[in-house]
Coordinates of C-alpha atoms in Angstrom, one line a residue:
Chain A
M186 CA 125.5 122.4 69.1
P187 CA 122.7 120.5 67.7
R188 CA 120.3 118.1 69.7
P189 CA 120.1 115.1 69.5
I190 CA 116.8 112.9 68.1
G191 CA 117.9 109.5 67.1
K192 CA 114.9 107.4 67.6
I193 CA 114.1 105.8 71.1
S194 CA 112.0 102.2 71.1
V195 CA 111.5 102.1 75.2
V196 CA 109.4 97.9 75.0
A197 CA 107.8 96.4 77.9
V198 CA 106.5 92.9 79.1
G199 CA 102.8 93.8 79.0
K200 CA 100.5 96.3 78.9
I201 CA 99.4 99.0 80.8
R202 CA 95.0 98.6 82.6
T203 CA 96.3 101.3 85.4
R204 CA 94.4 103.9 83.8
S205 CA 95.8 106.3 85.5
W206 CA 98.9 105.2 84.9
L207 CA 97.8 105.2 81.0
A208 CA 97.3 108.2 80.6
A209 CA 100.4 109.1 82.3
Q210 CA 101.6 107.4 79.4
K211 CA 100.3 108.6 76.5
E212 CA 101.0 112.3 78.0
Y213 CA 104.4 111.8 78.1
V214 CA 104.9 109.0 75.2
K215 CA 102.8 113.0 73.4
R216 CA 105.7 115.2 74.9
L217 CA 108.3 112.7 74.0
G218 CA 107.8 112.8 70.4
H219 CA 108.4 117.2 70.3
Y220 CA 111.8 115.6 70.8
T221 CA 112.8 112.3 69.0
N222 CA 111.3 109.4 67.5
L223 CA 109.3 106.9 69.7
E224 CA 107.9 103.0 69.5
L225 CA 106.5 102.1 72.1
V226 CA 106.2 98.0 72.1
E227 CA 104.7 95.9 74.2
V228 CA 105.2 92.2 73.6
K229 CA 103.2 89.6 75.2
D230 CA 103.3 88.7 79.8
V231 CA 104.3 85.3 79.7
V232 CA 105.7 84.9 83.2
G233 CA 102.5 82.9 85.9
R234 CA 100.7 82.1 83.1
G235 CA 101.2 78.3 83.1
L236 CA 104.6 78.2 82.0
P237 CA 107.4 77.1 83.5
D238 CA 108.6 79.9 85.5
E239 CA 112.5 79.8 83.6
A240 CA 111.1 79.2 80.2
A241 CA 108.6 82.4 80.6
M242 CA 110.8 84.3 81.0
Q243 CA 112.6 83.2 78.4
R244 CA 110.0 83.3 75.8
E245 CA 109.3 86.8 77.2
G246 CA 113.4 87.6 76.4
E247 CA 113.3 87.0 73.0
Q248 CA 110.1 89.2 72.6
L249 CA 112.4 91.7 73.5
L250 CA 114.7 90.9 71.8
K251 CA 113.1 91.0 68.5
A252 CA 110.7 94.2 68.5
G253 CA 114.9 95.8 70.2
R254 CA 116.6 94.5 67.5
K255 CA 116.5 97.5 65.1
A256 CA 118.7 98.8 68.0
A257 CA 122.5 99.4 67.9
H258 CA 122.4 99.9 72.0
I259 CA 120.3 98.0 73.9
V260 CA 119.8 99.7 77.0
L261 CA 117.8 97.1 80.6
L262 CA 115.3 98.8 83.1
S263 CA 117.7 96.6 86.3
P264 CA 117.7 96.7 90.1
E265 CA 121.3 96.2 89.3
G266 CA 121.7 98.7 87.0
E267 CA 123.6 101.9 87.6
Q268 CA 121.2 104.9 89.0
L269 CA 122.4 108.1 87.4
D270 CA 120.7 111.6 87.8
S271 CA 118.1 113.6 85.6
P272 CA 121.6 115.2 84.4
E273 CA 124.0 112.0 84.1
L274 CA 120.3 111.0 82.0
A275 CA 120.5 113.9 79.9
D276 CA 124.3 113.1 79.3
F277 CA 123.7 109.7 78.9
L278 CA 120.6 109.2 76.3
Q279 CA 122.5 112.5 74.9
G280 CA 125.8 110.1 74.0
R281 CA 124.1 106.3 72.8
I282 CA 122.6 109.1 70.5
E283 CA 124.8 110.5 68.8
R284 CA 126.5 106.6 69.0
Y285 CA 124.3 103.9 67.8
G286 CA 121.6 106.2 65.7
R287 CA 118.9 104.2 67.4
I288 CA 119.1 102.7 70.9
A289 CA 116.2 100.7 72.9
F290 CA 115.3 100.0 76.9
L291 CA 114.0 97.3 77.3
I292 CA 111.4 96.8 80.7
G293 CA 111.0 93.4 82.0
G294 CA 108.6 91.2 83.6
P295 CA 107.9 89.8 87.0
L296 CA 111.2 87.8 86.5
G297 CA 113.2 90.0 85.3
F298 CA 114.8 89.2 82.0
S299 CA 116.7 85.9 80.5
P300 CA 120.8 85.5 80.6
E301 CA 119.7 85.9 76.8
V302 CA 118.5 89.8 77.6
I303 CA 121.7 90.8 79.5
A304 CA 124.2 88.5 77.3
A305 CA 122.3 90.4 74.4
A306 CA 121.9 93.9 76.1
H307 CA 125.0 96.9 76.5
S308 CA 123.9 99.2 79.9
Q309 CA 121.8 98.4 82.7
L310 CA 120.8 101.2 84.6
A311 CA 118.3 101.8 87.5
L312 CA 115.8 103.7 88.1
S313 CA 116.1 103.8 92.4
R314 CA 116.1 101.7 95.4
L315 CA 112.6 101.0 96.0
T316 CA 110.9 98.0 93.6
F317 CA 108.2 100.0 91.4
T318 CA 104.7 98.8 89.2
H319 CA 106.0 97.5 85.7
E320 CA 103.2 100.0 85.1
L321 CA 104.9 102.3 87.3
A322 CA 108.6 102.0 85.7
R323 CA 107.5 102.1 82.0
V324 CA 105.8 105.1 83.3
I325 CA 108.6 107.0 85.3
L326 CA 111.3 106.0 82.9
L327 CA 109.0 108.1 79.8
E328 CA 108.5 111.1 82.4
Q329 CA 113.3 110.5 82.3
L330 CA 114.0 110.1 78.9
Y331 CA 110.8 113.7 78.5
R332 CA 112.9 115.4 81.4
G333 CA 115.9 114.2 79.2
F334 CA 115.7 115.7 76.7
T335 CA 114.1 119.1 77.6
I336 CA 118.1 119.3 79.3
L337 CA 119.2 118.5 76.4
N338 CA 117.5 121.1 75.1
N339 CA 118.1 123.7 77.2
E340 CA 114.1 123.8 78.1
K341 CA 112.8 124.4 81.9
Y342 CA 111.1 122.0 83.2
H343 CA 109.9 121.8 86.1
K344 CA 110.9 120.2 88.9
Chain B
M194 CA 101.9 90.1 115.3
P195 CA 100.0 92.7 114.9
R196 CA 101.0 95.1 112.0
P197 CA 101.2 98.7 112.9
I198 CA 98.6 100.6 111.8
G199 CA 98.9 103.7 113.2
K200 CA 97.8 107.4 111.3
I201 CA 100.3 109.2 108.6
S202 CA 100.6 112.3 107.3
V203 CA 101.6 113.4 103.8
V204 CA 102.2 116.8 103.4
A205 CA 102.8 118.2 99.6
V206 CA 103.7 121.9 98.7
G207 CA 100.9 122.9 96.0
K208 CA 98.4 120.8 94.1
I209 CA 98.3 118.2 92.1
R210 CA 97.1 119.5 88.4
T211 CA 97.3 116.2 85.9
R212 CA 94.9 114.6 85.9
S213 CA 96.3 111.3 85.6
W214 CA 98.7 111.7 88.8
L215 CA 95.5 113.1 90.8
A216 CA 94.4 109.7 88.7
A217 CA 96.9 107.5 90.2
Q218 CA 97.1 109.6 93.8
K219 CA 93.0 109.0 94.7
E220 CA 93.9 105.1 93.9
Y221 CA 96.6 105.5 96.2
V222 CA 94.7 107.2 99.1
K223 CA 91.8 104.7 98.9
R224 CA 94.8 101.2 98.8
L225 CA 96.5 102.3 101.8
G226 CA 93.1 103.4 103.9
H227 CA 92.0 99.7 104.9
Y228 CA 95.7 99.7 106.0
T229 CA 96.5 103.3 108.1
N230 CA 94.3 106.6 108.5
L231 CA 96.0 108.6 106.1
E232 CA 95.8 112.4 105.8
L233 CA 96.6 113.5 102.7
V234 CA 97.1 118.0 103.2
E235 CA 98.0 120.0 100.5
V236 CA 100.1 123.2 101.2
K237 CA 99.6 126.4 98.9
D238 CA 102.8 126.9 97.0
V239 CA 104.4 129.4 97.6
V240 CA 107.0 129.7 95.4
G241 CA 108.1 131.5 91.5
R242 CA 104.2 133.9 92.8
G243 CA 106.1 137.3 93.9
L244 CA 107.9 137.0 97.1
P245 CA 111.7 136.3 96.2
D246 CA 112.5 133.4 96.2
E247 CA 113.9 132.7 100.6
A248 CA 111.6 134.0 102.0
A249 CA 109.0 131.6 98.9
M250 CA 110.6 128.6 100.7
Q251 CA 110.1 130.4 104.2
R252 CA 107.1 130.7 103.7
E253 CA 106.0 127.3 102.6
G254 CA 107.8 125.7 105.1
E255 CA 105.5 127.3 107.9
Q256 CA 102.3 125.7 105.9
L257 CA 103.9 122.0 105.5
L258 CA 105.3 122.3 109.6
K259 CA 102.2 123.0 111.4
A260 CA 100.6 120.6 108.9
G261 CA 102.2 118.0 110.0
R262 CA 103.1 119.2 113.5
K263 CA 100.7 116.8 115.3
A264 CA 103.3 114.0 114.1
A265 CA 105.8 112.5 117.0
H266 CA 107.6 112.2 113.5
I267 CA 109.2 113.8 110.3
V268 CA 110.0 112.9 107.7
L269 CA 111.4 114.8 105.0
L270 CA 111.6 113.6 100.4
S271 CA 114.2 114.9 100.2
P272 CA 117.4 113.7 97.2
E273 CA 120.4 114.6 100.2
G274 CA 118.2 111.9 101.7
E275 CA 119.0 108.0 102.0
Q276 CA 117.7 105.6 100.2
L277 CA 116.1 102.3 100.8
D278 CA 115.3 99.5 99.1
S279 CA 111.1 98.7 99.5
P280 CA 111.9 95.7 102.2
E281 CA 113.7 98.6 104.2
L282 CA 111.4 101.8 103.8
A283 CA 108.0 98.8 105.2
D284 CA 110.3 97.3 108.4
F285 CA 110.8 102.0 108.1
L286 CA 107.2 102.1 108.3
Q287 CA 107.5 99.7 110.9
G288 CA 109.5 100.7 113.7
R289 CA 108.8 104.1 113.3
I290 CA 104.4 103.7 113.9
E291 CA 105.6 101.6 116.5
R292 CA 107.4 104.3 117.9
Y293 CA 106.1 106.8 117.3
G294 CA 101.9 106.0 116.7
R295 CA 101.5 109.3 113.8
I296 CA 104.3 109.8 111.8
A297 CA 105.2 112.6 108.8
F298 CA 106.0 112.8 105.3
L299 CA 106.5 116.3 104.1
I300 CA 107.0 116.2 100.5
G301 CA 108.4 120.2 99.0
G302 CA 107.6 123.0 96.6
P303 CA 110.7 123.4 93.5
L304 CA 112.8 125.0 96.2
G305 CA 113.1 122.1 99.1
F306 CA 113.1 123.0 101.7
S307 CA 113.7 125.9 104.7
P308 CA 117.0 125.8 107.3
E309 CA 114.3 125.8 110.0
V310 CA 112.1 122.2 108.1
I311 CA 115.5 120.2 107.3
A312 CA 116.2 121.5 111.6
A313 CA 113.1 120.0 112.7
A314 CA 112.8 116.5 110.7
H315 CA 113.8 113.9 112.0
S316 CA 114.2 111.9 109.2
Q317 CA 115.5 111.7 105.4
L318 CA 114.8 109.9 102.5
A319 CA 115.0 109.8 99.0
L320 CA 112.8 108.1 96.4
S321 CA 115.8 107.9 94.2
R322 CA 118.9 109.7 92.2
L323 CA 116.2 111.3 89.8
T324 CA 114.7 114.6 89.9
F325 CA 110.2 114.2 89.7
T326 CA 108.1 116.3 89.2
H327 CA 106.3 117.5 93.0
E328 CA 103.6 115.3 91.2
L329 CA 104.8 112.3 90.7
A330 CA 107.7 112.6 93.7
R331 CA 104.1 112.1 95.8
V332 CA 102.5 109.4 93.4
I333 CA 105.4 106.9 93.9
L334 CA 105.9 107.6 98.1
L335 CA 101.6 107.4 98.4
E336 CA 102.5 104.1 95.9
Q337 CA 105.5 102.9 97.8
L338 CA 103.8 103.7 101.1
Y339 CA 100.9 101.1 100.8
R340 CA 103.9 98.2 98.8
G341 CA 105.0 98.7 102.5
F342 CA 102.2 98.2 103.6
T343 CA 101.2 94.8 101.7
I344 CA 104.6 94.0 103.3
L345 CA 103.5 93.9 106.4
N346 CA 101.1 92.5 106.2
N347 CA 102.2 89.7 104.1
E348 CA 100.7 90.3 100.9
K349 CA 101.4 90.0 97.6
Y350 CA 100.9 93.0 95.5
H351 CA 102.2 92.0 91.7
K352 CA 105.8 93.3 90.6

């Protein structure tokens, strides 16, 4: 069976500033490039910069949806989402790529997603019950996408 | 109410080799030093180096228990453990430190823990349903311990 390739957009609010997470991100973006067409988009963080919270969250939401608009399937990373284990995430990836070709994973800012983003999303996944910084959440997502592709390609990847 | 300080040992199988995770570990070990007496111990990884799996896991287990023996409360990081959210983890930390003073978090190798380690442990916690590399699991644990202490100290730490 041919392994899915597809296109995956990871769209996140804000930049990673911590050097160690930046290095981890770079590593996993590179590794993912062997398996899929990965696009990483950072939209401007607006929350905490003077606008009222709701307006700021809405502005971030507009940018997220604009950046993810080419994807036929939008997945939110949210504490309220479904928790999959790694083989389930691999199945999820395979199924969504086969069906939709291009999928987007959206990572929100500190206040989460605006109602418009939640309404536009097709799936919601949670990485953990724990709260992570947006930087760490992004790195974990990239690592798990990579792990997912190694599972789908029957490749060894250490635990 | 005085905030708990205690002593925390993080005992893990193997060394972190990836440079970005090493940098993240260093950062969080430094930050945790403001709140608690943190000791990070790496024991030698034995699995996958020639010994039969069970004997290797047992050898790793002996080292883990030896390194954690000064702690009055031993916590395993295990996929079968209880999943807490971050405020619950902070409560867990506070309660265990107040009661036991010194606690140890054990992170196993790729095959998990030997029966002896499981029998000696007092609690088991899971970070997620996802499978992480031992390097990433360690970094996430350190980050969450740090987050826990910021919660207990009513300090702001970004999401």
